[in-house]
Tab-separated table of C-alpha atoms (C1' of nucleotides) in Angstrom:
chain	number	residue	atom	x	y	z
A	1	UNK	CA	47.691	88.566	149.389
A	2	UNK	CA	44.851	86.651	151.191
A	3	UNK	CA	43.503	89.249	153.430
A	4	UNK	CA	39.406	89.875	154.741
A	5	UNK	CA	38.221	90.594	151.396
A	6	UNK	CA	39.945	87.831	149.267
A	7	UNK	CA	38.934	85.140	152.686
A	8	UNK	CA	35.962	86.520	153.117
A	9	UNK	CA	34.516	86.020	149.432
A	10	UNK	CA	35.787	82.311	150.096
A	11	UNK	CA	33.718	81.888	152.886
A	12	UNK	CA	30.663	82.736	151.313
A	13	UNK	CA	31.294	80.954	148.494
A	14	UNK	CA	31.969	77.813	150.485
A	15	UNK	CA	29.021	78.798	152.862
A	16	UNK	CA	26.945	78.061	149.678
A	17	UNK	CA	28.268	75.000	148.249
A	18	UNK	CA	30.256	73.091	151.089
A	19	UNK	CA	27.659	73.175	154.018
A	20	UNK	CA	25.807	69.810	154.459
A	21	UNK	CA	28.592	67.945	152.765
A	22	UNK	CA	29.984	64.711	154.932
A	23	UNK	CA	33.746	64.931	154.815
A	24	UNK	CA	34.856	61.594	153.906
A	25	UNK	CA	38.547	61.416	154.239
A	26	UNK	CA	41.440	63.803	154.161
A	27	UNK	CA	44.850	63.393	151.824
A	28	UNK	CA	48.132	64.771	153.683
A	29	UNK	CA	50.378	65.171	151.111
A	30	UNK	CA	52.227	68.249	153.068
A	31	UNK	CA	52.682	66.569	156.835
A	32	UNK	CA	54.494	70.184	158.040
A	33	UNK	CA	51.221	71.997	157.222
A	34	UNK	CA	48.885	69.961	158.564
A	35	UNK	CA	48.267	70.296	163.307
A	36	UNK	CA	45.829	67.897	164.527
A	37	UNK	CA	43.859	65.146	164.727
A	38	UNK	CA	41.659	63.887	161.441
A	39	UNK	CA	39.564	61.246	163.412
A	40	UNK	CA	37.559	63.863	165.083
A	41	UNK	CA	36.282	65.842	161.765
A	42	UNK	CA	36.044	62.585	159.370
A	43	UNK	CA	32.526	61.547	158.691
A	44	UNK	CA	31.374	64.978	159.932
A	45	UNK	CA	28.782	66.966	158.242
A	46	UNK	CA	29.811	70.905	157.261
A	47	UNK	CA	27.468	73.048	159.273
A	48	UNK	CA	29.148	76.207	158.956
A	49	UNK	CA	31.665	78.193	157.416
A	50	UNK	CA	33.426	81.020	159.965
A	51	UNK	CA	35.822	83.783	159.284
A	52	UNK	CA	38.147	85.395	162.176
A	53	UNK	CA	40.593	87.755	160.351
A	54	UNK	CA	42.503	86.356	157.621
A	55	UNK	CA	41.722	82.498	158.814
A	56	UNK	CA	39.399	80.457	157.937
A	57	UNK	CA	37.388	77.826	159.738
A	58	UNK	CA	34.493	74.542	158.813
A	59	UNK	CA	32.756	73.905	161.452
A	60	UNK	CA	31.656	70.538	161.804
A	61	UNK	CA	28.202	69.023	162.971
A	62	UNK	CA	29.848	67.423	165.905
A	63	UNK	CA	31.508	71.365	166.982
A	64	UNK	CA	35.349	70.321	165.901
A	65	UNK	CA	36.379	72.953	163.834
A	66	UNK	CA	38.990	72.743	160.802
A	67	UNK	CA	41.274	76.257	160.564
A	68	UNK	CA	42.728	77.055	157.576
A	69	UNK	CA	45.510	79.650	156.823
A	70	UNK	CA	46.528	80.508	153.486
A	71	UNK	CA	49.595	82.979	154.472
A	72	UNK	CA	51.410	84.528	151.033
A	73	UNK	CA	50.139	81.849	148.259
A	74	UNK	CA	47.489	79.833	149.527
A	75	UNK	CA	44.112	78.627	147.187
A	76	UNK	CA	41.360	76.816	148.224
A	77	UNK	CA	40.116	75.361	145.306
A	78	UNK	CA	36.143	72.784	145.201
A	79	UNK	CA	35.359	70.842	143.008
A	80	UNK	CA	31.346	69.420	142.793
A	81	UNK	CA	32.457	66.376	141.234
A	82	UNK	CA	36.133	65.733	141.735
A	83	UNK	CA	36.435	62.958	138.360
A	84	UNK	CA	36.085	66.048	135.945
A	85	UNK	CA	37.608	68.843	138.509
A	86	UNK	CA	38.360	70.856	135.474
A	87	UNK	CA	37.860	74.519	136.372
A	88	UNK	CA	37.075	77.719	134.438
A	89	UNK	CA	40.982	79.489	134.091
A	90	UNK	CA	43.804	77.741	134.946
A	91	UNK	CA	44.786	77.786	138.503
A	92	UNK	CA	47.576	80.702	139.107
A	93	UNK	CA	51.289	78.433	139.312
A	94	UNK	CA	49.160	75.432	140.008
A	95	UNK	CA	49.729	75.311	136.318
A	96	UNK	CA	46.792	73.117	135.632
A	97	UNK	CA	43.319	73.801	135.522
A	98	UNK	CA	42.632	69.884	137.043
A	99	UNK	CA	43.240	69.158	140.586
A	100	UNK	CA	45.052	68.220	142.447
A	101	UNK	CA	47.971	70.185	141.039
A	102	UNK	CA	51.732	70.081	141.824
A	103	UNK	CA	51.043	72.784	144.763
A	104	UNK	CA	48.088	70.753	145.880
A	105	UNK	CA	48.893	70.469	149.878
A	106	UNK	CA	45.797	68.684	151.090
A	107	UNK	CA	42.851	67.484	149.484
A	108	UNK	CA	39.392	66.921	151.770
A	109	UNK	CA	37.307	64.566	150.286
A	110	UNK	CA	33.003	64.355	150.672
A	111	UNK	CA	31.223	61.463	150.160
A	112	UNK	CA	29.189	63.416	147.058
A	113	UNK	CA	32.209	62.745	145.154
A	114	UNK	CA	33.600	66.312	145.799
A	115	UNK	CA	36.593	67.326	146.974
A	116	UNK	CA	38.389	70.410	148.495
A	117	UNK	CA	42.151	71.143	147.661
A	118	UNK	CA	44.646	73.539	149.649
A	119	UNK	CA	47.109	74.796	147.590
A	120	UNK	CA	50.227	76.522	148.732
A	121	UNK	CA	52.856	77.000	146.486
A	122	UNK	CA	55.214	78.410	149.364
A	123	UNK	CA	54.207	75.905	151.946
A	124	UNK	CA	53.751	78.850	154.898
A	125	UNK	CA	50.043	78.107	155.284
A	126	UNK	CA	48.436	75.752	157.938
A	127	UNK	CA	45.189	73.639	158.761
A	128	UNK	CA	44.610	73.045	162.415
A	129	UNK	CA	42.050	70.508	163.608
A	130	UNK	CA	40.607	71.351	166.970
A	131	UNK	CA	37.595	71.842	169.692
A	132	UNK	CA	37.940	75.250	169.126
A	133	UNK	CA	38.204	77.853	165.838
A	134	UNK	CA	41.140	79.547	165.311
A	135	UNK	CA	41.032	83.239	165.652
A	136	UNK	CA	42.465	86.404	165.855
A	137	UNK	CA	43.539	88.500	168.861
A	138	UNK	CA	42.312	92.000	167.345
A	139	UNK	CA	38.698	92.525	166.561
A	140	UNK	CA	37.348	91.447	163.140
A	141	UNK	CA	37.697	94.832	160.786
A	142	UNK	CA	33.422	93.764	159.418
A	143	UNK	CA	32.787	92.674	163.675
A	144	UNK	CA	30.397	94.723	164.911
A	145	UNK	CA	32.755	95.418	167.697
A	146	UNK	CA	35.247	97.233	165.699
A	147	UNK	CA	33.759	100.496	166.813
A	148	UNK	CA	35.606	104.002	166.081
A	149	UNK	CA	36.382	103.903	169.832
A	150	UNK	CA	37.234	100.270	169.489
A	151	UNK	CA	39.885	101.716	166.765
A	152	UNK	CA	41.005	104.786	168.186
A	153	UNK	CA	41.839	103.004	171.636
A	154	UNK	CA	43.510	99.791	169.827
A	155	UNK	CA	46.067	102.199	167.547
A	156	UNK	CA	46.040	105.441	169.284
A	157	UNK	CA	48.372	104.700	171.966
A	158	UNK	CA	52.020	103.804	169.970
A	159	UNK	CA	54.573	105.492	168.495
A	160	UNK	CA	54.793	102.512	165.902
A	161	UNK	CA	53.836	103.684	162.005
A	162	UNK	CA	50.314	103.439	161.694
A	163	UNK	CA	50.655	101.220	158.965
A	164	UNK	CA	52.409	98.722	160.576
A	165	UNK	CA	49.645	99.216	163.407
A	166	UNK	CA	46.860	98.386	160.838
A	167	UNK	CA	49.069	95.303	160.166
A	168	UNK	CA	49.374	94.141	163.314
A	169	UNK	CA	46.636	91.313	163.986
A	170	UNK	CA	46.336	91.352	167.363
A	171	UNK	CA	45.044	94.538	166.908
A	172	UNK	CA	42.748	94.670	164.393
A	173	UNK	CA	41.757	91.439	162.266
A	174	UNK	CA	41.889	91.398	158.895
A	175	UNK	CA	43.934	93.713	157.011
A	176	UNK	CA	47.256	93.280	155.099
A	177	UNK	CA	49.887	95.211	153.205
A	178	UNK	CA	46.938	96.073	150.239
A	179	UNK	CA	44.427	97.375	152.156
A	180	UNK	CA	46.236	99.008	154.352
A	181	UNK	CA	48.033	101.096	152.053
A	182	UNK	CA	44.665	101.974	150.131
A	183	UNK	CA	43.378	103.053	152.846
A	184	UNK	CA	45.648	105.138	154.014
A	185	UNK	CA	45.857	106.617	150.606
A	186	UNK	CA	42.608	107.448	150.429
A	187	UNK	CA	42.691	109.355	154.269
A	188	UNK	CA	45.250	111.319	152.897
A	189	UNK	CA	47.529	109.849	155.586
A	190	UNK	CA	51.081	109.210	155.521
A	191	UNK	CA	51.996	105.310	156.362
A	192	UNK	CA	55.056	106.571	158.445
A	193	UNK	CA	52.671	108.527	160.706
A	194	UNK	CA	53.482	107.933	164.480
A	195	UNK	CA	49.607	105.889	165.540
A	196	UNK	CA	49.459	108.717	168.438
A	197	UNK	CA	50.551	111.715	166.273
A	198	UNK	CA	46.871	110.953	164.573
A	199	UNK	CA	44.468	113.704	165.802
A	200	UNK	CA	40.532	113.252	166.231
A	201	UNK	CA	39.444	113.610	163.005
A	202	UNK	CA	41.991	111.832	160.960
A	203	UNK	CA	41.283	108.473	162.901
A	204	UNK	CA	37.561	109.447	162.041
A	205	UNK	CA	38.693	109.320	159.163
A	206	UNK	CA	40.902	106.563	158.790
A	207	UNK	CA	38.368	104.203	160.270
A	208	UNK	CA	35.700	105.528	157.953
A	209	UNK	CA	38.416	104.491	154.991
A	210	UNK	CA	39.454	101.098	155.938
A	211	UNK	CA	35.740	100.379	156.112
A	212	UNK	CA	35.209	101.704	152.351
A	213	UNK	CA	38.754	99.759	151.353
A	214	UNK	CA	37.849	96.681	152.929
A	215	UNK	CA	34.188	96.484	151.672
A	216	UNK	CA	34.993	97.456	148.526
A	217	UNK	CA	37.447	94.695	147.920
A	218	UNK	CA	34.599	92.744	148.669
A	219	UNK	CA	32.687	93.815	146.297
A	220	UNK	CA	35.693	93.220	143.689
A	221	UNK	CA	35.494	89.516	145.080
A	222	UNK	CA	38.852	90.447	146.151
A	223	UNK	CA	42.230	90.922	144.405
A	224	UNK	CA	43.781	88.942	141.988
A	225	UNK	CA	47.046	90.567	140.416
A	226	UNK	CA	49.235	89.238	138.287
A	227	UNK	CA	52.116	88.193	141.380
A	228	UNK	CA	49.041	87.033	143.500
A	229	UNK	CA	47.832	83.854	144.031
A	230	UNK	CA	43.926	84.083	145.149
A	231	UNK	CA	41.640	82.923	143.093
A	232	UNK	CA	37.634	82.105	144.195
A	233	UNK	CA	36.908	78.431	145.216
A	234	UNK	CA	35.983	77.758	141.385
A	235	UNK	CA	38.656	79.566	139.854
A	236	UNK	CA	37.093	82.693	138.986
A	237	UNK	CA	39.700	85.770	139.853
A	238	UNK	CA	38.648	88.938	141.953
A	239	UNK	CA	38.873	92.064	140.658
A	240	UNK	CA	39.781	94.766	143.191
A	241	UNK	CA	43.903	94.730	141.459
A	242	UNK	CA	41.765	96.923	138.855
A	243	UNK	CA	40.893	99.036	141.392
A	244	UNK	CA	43.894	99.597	143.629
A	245	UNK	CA	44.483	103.235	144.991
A	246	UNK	CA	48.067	102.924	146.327
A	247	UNK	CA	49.311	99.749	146.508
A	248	UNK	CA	51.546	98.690	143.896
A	249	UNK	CA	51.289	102.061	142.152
A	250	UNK	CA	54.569	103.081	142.600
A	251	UNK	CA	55.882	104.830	139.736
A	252	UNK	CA	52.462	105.758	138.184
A	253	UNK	CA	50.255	109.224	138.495
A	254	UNK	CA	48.825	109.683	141.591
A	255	UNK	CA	44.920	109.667	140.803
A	256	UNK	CA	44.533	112.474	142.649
A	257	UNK	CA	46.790	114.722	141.732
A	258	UNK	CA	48.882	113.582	139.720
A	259	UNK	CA	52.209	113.501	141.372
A	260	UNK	CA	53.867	110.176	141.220
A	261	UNK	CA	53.590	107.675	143.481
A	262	UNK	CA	56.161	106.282	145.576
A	263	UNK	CA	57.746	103.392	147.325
A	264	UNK	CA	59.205	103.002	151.239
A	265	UNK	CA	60.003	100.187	153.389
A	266	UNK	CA	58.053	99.829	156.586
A	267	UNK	CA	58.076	96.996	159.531
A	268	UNK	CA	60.276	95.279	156.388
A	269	UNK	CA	57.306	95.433	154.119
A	270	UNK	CA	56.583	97.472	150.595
A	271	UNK	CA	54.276	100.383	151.277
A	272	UNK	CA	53.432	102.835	148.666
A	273	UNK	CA	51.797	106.096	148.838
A	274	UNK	CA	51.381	109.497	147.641
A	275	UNK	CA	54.039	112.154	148.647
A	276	UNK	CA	51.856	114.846	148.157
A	277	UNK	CA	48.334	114.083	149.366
A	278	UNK	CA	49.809	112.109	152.053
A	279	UNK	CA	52.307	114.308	153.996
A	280	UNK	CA	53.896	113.635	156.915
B	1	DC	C1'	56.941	97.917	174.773
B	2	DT	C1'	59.799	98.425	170.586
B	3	DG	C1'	62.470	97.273	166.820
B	4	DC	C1'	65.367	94.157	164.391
B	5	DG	C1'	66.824	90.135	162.148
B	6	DG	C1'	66.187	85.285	161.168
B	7	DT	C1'	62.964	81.497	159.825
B	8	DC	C1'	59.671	79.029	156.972
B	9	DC	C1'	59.421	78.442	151.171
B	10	DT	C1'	59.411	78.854	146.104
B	11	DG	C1'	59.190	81.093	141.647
B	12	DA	C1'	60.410	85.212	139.292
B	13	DA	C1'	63.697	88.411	137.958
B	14	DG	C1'	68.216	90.151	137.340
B	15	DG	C1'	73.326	89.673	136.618
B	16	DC	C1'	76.999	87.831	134.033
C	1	DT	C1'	71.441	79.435	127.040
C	2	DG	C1'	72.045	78.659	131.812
C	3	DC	C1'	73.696	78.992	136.335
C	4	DC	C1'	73.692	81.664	140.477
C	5	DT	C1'	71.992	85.222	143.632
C	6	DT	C1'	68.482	88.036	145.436
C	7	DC	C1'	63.980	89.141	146.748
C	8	DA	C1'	59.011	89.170	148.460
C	9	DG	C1'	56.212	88.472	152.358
C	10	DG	C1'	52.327	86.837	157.191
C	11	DA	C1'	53.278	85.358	161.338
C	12	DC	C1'	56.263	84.018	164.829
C	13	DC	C1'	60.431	83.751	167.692
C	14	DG	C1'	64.564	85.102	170.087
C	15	DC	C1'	67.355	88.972	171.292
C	16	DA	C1'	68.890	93.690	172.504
DNA sequence: CTGCGGTCCTGAAGGC
DNA sequence: TGCCTTCAGGACCGCA
């Protein structure tokens, strides 16, 4: 899934190559995913590219802002020079490594002859034009305001499981089913914990471990399994899938200890986890 | 506040 | 081979 990490390598790699670009016109070809008004971003120049949680934003020279969220299965996909937008691997069930493909939602064109696509092959994500970014209610997981007593007053005070607590967005920004599973793996925390059972030290140390989850799926570029979607803006895969602690590893050795891993529902979502380092 | 179920959507996987 | 059913899942909404 799209979550910080996987967003977050986007941005920077559109922070590099999209910024300065004039957008020229924009191609619809998904009217349900699309909120807005295009006059006030076309002929704009890119001056910026935000995060806020999972969405993404381009902010314009003339301060509109364009808000993109890419949900379960959404790409964004650039191409320098959009008459040869042949890219490195082809694009996961795009099924074509030329765009636009046949999950090619909306295409942004520049007036360099490049061109942006959204892909969604389930049609859940959006793009908002407005005066205003999109964000998120809970405070960004890499904001300098998500504080251990930002953290410990935000999930401390519910009897909800603190996995669905990491989940929830209006709480914290950022995380989704993978890392919060890691992460609870690796603070040796059960994901059916009651928030306010947690004691002192093990939301020390749960915040310490979403921090080390989270940045290290940056560093992976984010994950690309083989069921997921994300790919970089050229097509290049991230890596963190190789480096998963708990999610998806049901039915394999624990890599701590061995035991083998399991599988539970929570908040209607697969979590997965130890049964032995993580006890109830 | 909390949980639950339905909704959006499509491809993959399983059953027969 | 092929049709049909089921399922996953982020965010949101209505309901109990």
């Amino acid at each position: 899934m799209p979550e910080l990490p996987e967003i977050e390598s986007i941005r920077i790699y559109l922070q590099d190559h999209l910024v300065s670009k004039t957008l020229q016109r924009i191609e619809i070809l998904e009217q349900n995913m699309f909120v807005g008004e295009e006059k006030h971003i076309i002929h704009q120049k890119v001056s910026e590219i935000l995060r806020s949680g999972k969405i993404l934003t381009i902010k314009f020279e003339n301060n509109y802002f364009a808000s993109f969220h890419l949900k379960l299965s959404g790409q964004i996909l650039y191409a320098p020079n959009k008459d040869k937008p042949i890219f490195k691997n082809p694009i996961p069930r795009a099924d074509t490594n030329k765009m636009p493909g046949k999950t090619t939602r909306i295409i942004l064109h520049f007036s360099d002859n490049s061109a942006l696509y959204f892909n969604d092959m389930r049609k859940f994500g959006w793009m908002k034009v407005s005066e205003k970014p999109e964000v998120v209610k809970g405070v960004d997981v890499l904001d300098a305001n998500f504080t251990f007593e930002y953290f410990k007053k935000a999930v401390s005070n519910t009897g909800r499981p603190i996995k669905v607590v990491l989940m929830d967005q209006d709480k914290i920004g950022g995380i989704g089913n993978i890392y919060a599973n890691d992460s609870l793996y690796l603070a040796k925390i059960h994901p059916a914990r009651k928030a306010k059972s947690l004691n002192d030290a093990e939301l020390k140390h749960l915040y310490r471990e979403i921090l080390h989850a989270i940045k290290e799926g940056l560093y992976y570029k984010g994950s690309s399994a083989k069921d997921e979607l994300y790919v970089l803006p050229d097509g290049e895969k991230g890596m963190y899938q190789h480096h998963f602690k708990a999610y998806h590893k049901h039915g394999t050795a624990c890599i701590n200890c061995g035991t083998i891993m399991e599988r539970m529902e929570l908040g209607g979502r697969g979590t997965f986890f130890c049964p032995k380092c993580q006890k109830l």
